[in-house]
PDB file of C-alpha atoms in Angstrom:
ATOM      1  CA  UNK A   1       0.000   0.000   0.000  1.00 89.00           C
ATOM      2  CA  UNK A   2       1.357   3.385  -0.639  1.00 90.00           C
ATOM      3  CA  UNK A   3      -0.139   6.589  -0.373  1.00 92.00           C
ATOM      4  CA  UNK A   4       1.285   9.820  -2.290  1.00 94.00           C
ATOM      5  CA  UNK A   5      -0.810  12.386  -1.028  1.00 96.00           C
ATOM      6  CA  UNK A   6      -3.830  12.432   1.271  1.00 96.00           C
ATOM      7  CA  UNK A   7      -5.269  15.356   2.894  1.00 97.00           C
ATOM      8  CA  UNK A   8      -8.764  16.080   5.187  1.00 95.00           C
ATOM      9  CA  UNK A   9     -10.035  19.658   5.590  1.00 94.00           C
ATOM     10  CA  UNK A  10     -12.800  20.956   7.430  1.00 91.00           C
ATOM     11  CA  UNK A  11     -13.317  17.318   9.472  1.00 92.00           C
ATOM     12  CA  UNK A  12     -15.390  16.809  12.861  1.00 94.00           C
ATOM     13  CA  UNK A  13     -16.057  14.008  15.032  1.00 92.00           C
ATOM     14  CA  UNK A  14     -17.965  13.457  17.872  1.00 94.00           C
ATOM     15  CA  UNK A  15     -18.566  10.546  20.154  1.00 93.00           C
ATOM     16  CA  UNK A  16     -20.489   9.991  23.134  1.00 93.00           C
ATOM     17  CA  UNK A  17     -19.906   7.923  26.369  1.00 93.00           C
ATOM     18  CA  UNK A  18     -22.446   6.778  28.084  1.00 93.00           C
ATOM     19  CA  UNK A  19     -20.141   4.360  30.228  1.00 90.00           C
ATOM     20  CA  UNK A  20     -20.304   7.141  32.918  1.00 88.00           C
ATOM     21  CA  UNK A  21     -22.611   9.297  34.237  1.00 82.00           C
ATOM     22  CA  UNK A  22     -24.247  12.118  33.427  1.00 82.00           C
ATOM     23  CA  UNK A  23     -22.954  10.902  29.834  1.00 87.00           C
ATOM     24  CA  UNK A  24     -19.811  12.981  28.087  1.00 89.00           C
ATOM     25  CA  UNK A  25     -20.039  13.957  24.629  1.00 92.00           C
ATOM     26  CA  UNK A  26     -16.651  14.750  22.901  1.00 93.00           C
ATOM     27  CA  UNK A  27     -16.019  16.939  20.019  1.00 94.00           C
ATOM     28  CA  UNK A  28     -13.106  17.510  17.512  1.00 93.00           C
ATOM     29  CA  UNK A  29     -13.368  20.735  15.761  1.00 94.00           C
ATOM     30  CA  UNK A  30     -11.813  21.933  12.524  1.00 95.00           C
ATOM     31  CA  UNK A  31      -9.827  18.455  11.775  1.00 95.00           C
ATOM     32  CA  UNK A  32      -7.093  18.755   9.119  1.00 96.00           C
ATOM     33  CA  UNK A  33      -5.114  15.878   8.089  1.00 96.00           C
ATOM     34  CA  UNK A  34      -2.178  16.384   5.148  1.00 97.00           C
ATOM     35  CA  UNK A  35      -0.214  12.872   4.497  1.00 96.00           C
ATOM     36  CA  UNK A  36       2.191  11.988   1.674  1.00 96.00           C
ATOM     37  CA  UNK A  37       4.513   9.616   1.016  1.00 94.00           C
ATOM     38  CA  UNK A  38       3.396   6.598   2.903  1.00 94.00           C
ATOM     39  CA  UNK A  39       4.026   3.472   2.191  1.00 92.00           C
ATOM     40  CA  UNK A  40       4.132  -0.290   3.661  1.00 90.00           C
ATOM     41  CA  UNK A  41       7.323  -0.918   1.823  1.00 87.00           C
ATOM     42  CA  UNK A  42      10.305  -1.300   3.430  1.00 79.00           C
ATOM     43  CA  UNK A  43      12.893   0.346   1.065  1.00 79.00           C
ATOM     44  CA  UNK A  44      11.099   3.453   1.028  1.00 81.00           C
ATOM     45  CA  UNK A  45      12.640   6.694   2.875  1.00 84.00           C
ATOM     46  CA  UNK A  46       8.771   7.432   5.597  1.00 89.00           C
ATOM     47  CA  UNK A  47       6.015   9.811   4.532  1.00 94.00           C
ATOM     48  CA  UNK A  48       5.043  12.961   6.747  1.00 97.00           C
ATOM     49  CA  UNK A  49       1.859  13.591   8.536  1.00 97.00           C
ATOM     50  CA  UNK A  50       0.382  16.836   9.956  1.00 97.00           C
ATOM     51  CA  UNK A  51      -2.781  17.247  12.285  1.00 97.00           C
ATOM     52  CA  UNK A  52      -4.317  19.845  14.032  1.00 97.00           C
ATOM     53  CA  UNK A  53      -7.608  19.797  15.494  1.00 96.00           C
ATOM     54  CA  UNK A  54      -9.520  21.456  18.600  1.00 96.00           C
ATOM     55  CA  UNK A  55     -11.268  19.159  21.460  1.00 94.00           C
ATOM     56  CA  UNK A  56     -13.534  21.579  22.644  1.00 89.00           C
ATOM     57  CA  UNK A  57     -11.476  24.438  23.500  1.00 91.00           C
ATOM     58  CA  UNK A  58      -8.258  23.333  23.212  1.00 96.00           C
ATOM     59  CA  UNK A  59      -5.941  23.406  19.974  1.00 97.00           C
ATOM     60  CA  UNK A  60      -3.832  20.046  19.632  1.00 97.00           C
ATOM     61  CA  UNK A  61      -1.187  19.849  16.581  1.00 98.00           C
ATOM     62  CA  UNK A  62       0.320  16.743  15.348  1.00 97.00           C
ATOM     63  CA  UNK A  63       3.201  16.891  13.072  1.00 98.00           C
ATOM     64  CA  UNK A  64       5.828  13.283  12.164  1.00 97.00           C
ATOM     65  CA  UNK A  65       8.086  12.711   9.886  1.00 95.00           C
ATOM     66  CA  UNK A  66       9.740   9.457   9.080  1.00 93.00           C
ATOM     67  CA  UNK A  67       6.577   7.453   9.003  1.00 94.00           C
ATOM     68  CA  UNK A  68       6.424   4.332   8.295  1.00 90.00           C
ATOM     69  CA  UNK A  69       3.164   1.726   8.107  1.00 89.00           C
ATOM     70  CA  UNK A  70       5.215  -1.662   7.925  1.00 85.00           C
ATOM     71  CA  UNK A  71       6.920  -1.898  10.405  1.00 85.00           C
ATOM     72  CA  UNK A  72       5.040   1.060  12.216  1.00 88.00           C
ATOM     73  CA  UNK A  73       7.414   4.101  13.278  1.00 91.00           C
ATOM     74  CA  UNK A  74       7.467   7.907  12.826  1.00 94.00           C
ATOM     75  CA  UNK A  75       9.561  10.807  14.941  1.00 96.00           C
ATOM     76  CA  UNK A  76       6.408  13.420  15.896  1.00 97.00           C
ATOM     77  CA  UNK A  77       6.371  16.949  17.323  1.00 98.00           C
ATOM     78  CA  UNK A  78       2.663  16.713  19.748  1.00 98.00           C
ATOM     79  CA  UNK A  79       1.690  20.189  21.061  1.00 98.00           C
ATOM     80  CA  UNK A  80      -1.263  20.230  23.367  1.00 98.00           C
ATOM     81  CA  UNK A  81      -2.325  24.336  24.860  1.00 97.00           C
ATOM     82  CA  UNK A  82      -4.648  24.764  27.563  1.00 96.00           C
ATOM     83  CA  UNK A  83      -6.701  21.036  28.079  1.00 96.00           C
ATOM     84  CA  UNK A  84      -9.184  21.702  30.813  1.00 95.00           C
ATOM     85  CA  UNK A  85      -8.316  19.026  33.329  1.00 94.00           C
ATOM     86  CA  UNK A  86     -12.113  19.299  34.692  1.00 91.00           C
ATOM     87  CA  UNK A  87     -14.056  17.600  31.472  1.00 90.00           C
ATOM     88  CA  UNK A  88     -11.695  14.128  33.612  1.00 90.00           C
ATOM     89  CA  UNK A  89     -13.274  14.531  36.779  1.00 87.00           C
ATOM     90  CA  UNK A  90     -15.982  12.104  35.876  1.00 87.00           C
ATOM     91  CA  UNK A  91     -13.442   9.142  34.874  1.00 88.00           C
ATOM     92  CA  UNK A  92     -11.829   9.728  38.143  1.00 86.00           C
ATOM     93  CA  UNK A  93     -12.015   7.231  40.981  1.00 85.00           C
ATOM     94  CA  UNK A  94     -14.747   8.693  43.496  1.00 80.00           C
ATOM     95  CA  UNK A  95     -12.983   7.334  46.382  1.00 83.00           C
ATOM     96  CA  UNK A  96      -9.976   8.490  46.031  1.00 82.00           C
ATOM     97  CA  UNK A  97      -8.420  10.552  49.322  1.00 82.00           C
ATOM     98  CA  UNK A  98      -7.599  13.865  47.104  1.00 83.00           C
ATOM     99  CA  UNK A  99     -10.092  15.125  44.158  1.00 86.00           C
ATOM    100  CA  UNK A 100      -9.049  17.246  41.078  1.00 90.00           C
ATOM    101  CA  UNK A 101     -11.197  20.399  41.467  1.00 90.00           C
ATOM    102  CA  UNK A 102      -9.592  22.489  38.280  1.00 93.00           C
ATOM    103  CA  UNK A 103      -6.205  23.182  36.481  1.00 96.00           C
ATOM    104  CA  UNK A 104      -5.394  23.072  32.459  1.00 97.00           C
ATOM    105  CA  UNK A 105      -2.498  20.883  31.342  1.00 97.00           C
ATOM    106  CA  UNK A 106       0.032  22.042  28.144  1.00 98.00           C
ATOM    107  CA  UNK A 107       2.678  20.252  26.614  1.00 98.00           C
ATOM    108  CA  UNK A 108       5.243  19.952  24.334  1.00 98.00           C
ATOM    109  CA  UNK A 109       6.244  16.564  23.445  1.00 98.00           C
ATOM    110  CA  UNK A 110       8.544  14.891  21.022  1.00 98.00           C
ATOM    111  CA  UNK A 111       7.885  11.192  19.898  1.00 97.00           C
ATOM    112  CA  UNK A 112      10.449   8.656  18.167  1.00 96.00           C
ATOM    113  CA  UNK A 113       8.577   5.337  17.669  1.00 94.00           C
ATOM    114  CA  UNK A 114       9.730   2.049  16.168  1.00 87.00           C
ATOM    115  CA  UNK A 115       9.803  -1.359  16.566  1.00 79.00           C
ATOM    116  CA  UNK A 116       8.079  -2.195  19.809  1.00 84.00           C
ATOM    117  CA  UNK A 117       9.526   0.571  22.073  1.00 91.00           C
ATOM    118  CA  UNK A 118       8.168   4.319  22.522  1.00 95.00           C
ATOM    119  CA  UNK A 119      10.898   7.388  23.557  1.00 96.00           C
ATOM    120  CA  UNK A 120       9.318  10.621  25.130  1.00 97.00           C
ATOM    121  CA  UNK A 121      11.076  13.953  25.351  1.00 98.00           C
ATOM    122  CA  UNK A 122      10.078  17.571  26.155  1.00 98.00           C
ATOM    123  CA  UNK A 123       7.528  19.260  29.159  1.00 98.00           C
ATOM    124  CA  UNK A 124       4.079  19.321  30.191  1.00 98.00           C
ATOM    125  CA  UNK A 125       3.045  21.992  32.431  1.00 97.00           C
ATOM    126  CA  UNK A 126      -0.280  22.382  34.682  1.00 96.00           C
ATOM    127  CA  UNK A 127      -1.669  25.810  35.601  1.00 96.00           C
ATOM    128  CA  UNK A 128      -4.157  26.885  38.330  1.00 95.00           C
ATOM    129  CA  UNK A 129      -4.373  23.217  39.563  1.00 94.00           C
ATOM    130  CA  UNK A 130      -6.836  23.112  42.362  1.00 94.00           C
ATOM    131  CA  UNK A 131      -7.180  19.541  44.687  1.00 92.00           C
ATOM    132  CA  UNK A 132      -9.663  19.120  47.198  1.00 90.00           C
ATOM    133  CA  UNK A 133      -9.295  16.803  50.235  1.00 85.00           C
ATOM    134  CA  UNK A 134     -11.971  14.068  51.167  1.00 78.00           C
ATOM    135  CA  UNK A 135     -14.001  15.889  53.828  1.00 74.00           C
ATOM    136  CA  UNK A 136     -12.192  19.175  53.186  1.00 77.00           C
ATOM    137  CA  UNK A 137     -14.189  22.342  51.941  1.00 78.00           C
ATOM    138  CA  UNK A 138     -11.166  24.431  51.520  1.00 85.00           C
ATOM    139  CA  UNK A 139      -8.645  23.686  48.522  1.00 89.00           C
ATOM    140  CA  UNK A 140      -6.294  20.990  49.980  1.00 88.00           C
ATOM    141  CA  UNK A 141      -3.960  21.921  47.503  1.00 92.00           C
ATOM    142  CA  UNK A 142      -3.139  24.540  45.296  1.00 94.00           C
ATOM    143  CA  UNK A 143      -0.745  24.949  42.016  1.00 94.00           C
ATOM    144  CA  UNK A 144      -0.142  28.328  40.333  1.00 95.00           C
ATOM    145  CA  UNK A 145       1.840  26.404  37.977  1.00 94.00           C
ATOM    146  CA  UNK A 146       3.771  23.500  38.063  1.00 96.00           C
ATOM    147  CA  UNK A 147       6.325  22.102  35.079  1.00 97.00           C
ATOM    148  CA  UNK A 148       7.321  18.703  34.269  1.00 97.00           C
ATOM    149  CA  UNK A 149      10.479  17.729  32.074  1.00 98.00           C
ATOM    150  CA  UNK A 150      10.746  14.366  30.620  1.00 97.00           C
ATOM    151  CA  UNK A 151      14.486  13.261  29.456  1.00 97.00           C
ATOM    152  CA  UNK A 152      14.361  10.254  27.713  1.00 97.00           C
ATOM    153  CA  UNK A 153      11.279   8.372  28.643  1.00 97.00           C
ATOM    154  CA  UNK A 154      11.319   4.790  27.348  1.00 96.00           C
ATOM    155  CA  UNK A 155       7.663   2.733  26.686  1.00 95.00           C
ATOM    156  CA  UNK A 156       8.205  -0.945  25.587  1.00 92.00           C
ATOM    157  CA  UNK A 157       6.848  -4.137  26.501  1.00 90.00           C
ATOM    158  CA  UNK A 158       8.702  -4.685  29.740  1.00 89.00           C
ATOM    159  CA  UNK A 159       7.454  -1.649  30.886  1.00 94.00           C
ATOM    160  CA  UNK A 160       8.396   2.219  31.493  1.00 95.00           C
ATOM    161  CA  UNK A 161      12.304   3.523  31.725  1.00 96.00           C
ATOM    162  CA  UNK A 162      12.724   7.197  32.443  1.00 96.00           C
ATOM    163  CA  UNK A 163      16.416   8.788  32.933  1.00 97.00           C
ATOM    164  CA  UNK A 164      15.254  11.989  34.196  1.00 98.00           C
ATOM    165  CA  UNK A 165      11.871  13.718  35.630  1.00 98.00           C
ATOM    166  CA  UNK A 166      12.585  17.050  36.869  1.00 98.00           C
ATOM    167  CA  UNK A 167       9.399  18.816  38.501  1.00 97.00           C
ATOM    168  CA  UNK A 168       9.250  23.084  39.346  1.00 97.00           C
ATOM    169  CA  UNK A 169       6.527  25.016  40.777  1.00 96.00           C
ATOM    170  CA  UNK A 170       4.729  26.836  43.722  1.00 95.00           C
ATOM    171  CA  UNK A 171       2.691  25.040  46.260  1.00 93.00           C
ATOM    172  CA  UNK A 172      -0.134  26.272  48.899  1.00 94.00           C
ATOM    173  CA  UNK A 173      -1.427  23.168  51.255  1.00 92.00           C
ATOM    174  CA  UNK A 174      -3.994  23.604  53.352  1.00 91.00           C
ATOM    175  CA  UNK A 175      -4.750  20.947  56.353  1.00 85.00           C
ATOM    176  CA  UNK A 176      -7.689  21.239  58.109  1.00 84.00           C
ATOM    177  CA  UNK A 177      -7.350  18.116  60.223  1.00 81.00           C
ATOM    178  CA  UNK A 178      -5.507  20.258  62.849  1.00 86.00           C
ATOM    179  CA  UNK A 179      -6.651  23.103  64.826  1.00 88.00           C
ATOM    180  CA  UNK A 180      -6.225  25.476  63.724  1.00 90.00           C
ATOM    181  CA  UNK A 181      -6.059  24.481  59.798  1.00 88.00           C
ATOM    182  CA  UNK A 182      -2.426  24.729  59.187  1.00 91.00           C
ATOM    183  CA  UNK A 183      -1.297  26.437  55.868  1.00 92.00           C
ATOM    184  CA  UNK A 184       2.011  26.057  54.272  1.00 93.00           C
ATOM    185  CA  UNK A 185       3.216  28.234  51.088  1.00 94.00           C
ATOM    186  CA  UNK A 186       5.895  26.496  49.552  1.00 93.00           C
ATOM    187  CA  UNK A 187       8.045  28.786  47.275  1.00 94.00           C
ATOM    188  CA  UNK A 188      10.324  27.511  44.707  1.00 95.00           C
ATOM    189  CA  UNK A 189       9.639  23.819  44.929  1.00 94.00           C
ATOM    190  CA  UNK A 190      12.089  21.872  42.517  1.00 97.00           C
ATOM    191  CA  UNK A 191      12.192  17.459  42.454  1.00 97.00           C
ATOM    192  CA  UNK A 192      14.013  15.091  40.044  1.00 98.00           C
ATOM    193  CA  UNK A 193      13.784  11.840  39.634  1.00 97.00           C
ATOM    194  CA  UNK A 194      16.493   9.788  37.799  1.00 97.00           C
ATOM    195  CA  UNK A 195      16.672   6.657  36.000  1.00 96.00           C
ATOM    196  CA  UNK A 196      13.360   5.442  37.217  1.00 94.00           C
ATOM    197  CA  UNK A 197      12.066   2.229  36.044  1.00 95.00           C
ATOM    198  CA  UNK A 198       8.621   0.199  36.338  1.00 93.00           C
ATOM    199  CA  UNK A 199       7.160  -2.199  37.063  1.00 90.00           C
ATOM    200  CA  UNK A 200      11.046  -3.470  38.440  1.00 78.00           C
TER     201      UNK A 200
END
């Protein structure tokens, strides 16, 4: 099979879930789609592929080069801006001991796929990320902003390999189970994780 040149403009989708409840209908907006040079042969050099679309509110762009169909692999650029984190809080677990309230997640990912094995660079960043506490009225916790840096993160079969996770942000924690509730504003909070592996 070999494609030369395929392109969508104009596209929508939507789909509804009615596995929770009240139900969640999803919508992608203004779908483009511009392919060429794809092919399931071997010998040839990978195609390209661009998309951009909007899921609700939020613009998500797609672009990968090198793409292959047999065996599957492409290096992609994924930029997400400004996901509202609330349209998850019904596929969240209602018993867990801390709640997402609010907060929009960004990110700027690169991709290299082949073979079995997935590699993840770049950031992903949160922004006004509210948690509430089982119990709690008050915010539990909450995140002006909060950055995440992937270096190097490794999806296969035998699980997840990541050299380095460096996390950077502002924190304000409120506990009410002492009185009185106890506040602390933590300034300049910085965490890295290296060469992290699971499930081993």
């Amino acid at each position: 099979l070999t494609v030369d040149r395929l392109t969508l403009a104009g596209g929508a989708f939507s789909a509804h879930d009615e596995a929770i409840n009240p139900y969640r209908t999803w919508k992608l907006d203004q779908l483009s789609v511009e392919a060429r040079d794809l092919s399931t042969r071997a010998a040839d050099p990978g195609g390209a592929v661009q998309v951009a679309v909007k899921l609700g509110e939020t613009p998500i762009s797609l672009r990968a080069e090198s793409v292959r169909l047999a065996p599957a692999g492409a290096r992609a650029e994924l930029h997400i801006r400004g996901f509202d984190l609330s349209l998850l809080l019904p596929y969240l677990p209602p018993d867990a001991p801390a709640a997402l309230k609010s907060g929009r997640f960004s990110a700027a990912l690169t991709l290299d796929h082949g073979g079995a094995a997935t590699r993840v660079d770049g950031e992903a960043r949160f922004d006004q990320l509210v948690l509430l506490r089982r119990g709690q009225v008050a915010p539990f916790a909450s995140l002006p902003a909060l950055t995440v840096a992937l270096t190097e993160i490794n999806f296969s079969r035998d699980g997840l390999a990541a050299k380095r996770i460096d996390l950077a942000g502002d924190a304000s924690v409120l506990d009410e189970s002492v009185s009185p509730p106890a506040r602390l504003d933590l300034r300049g909070v910085r965490a890295t994780a290296e060469q992290v592996t699971w499930p081993a």
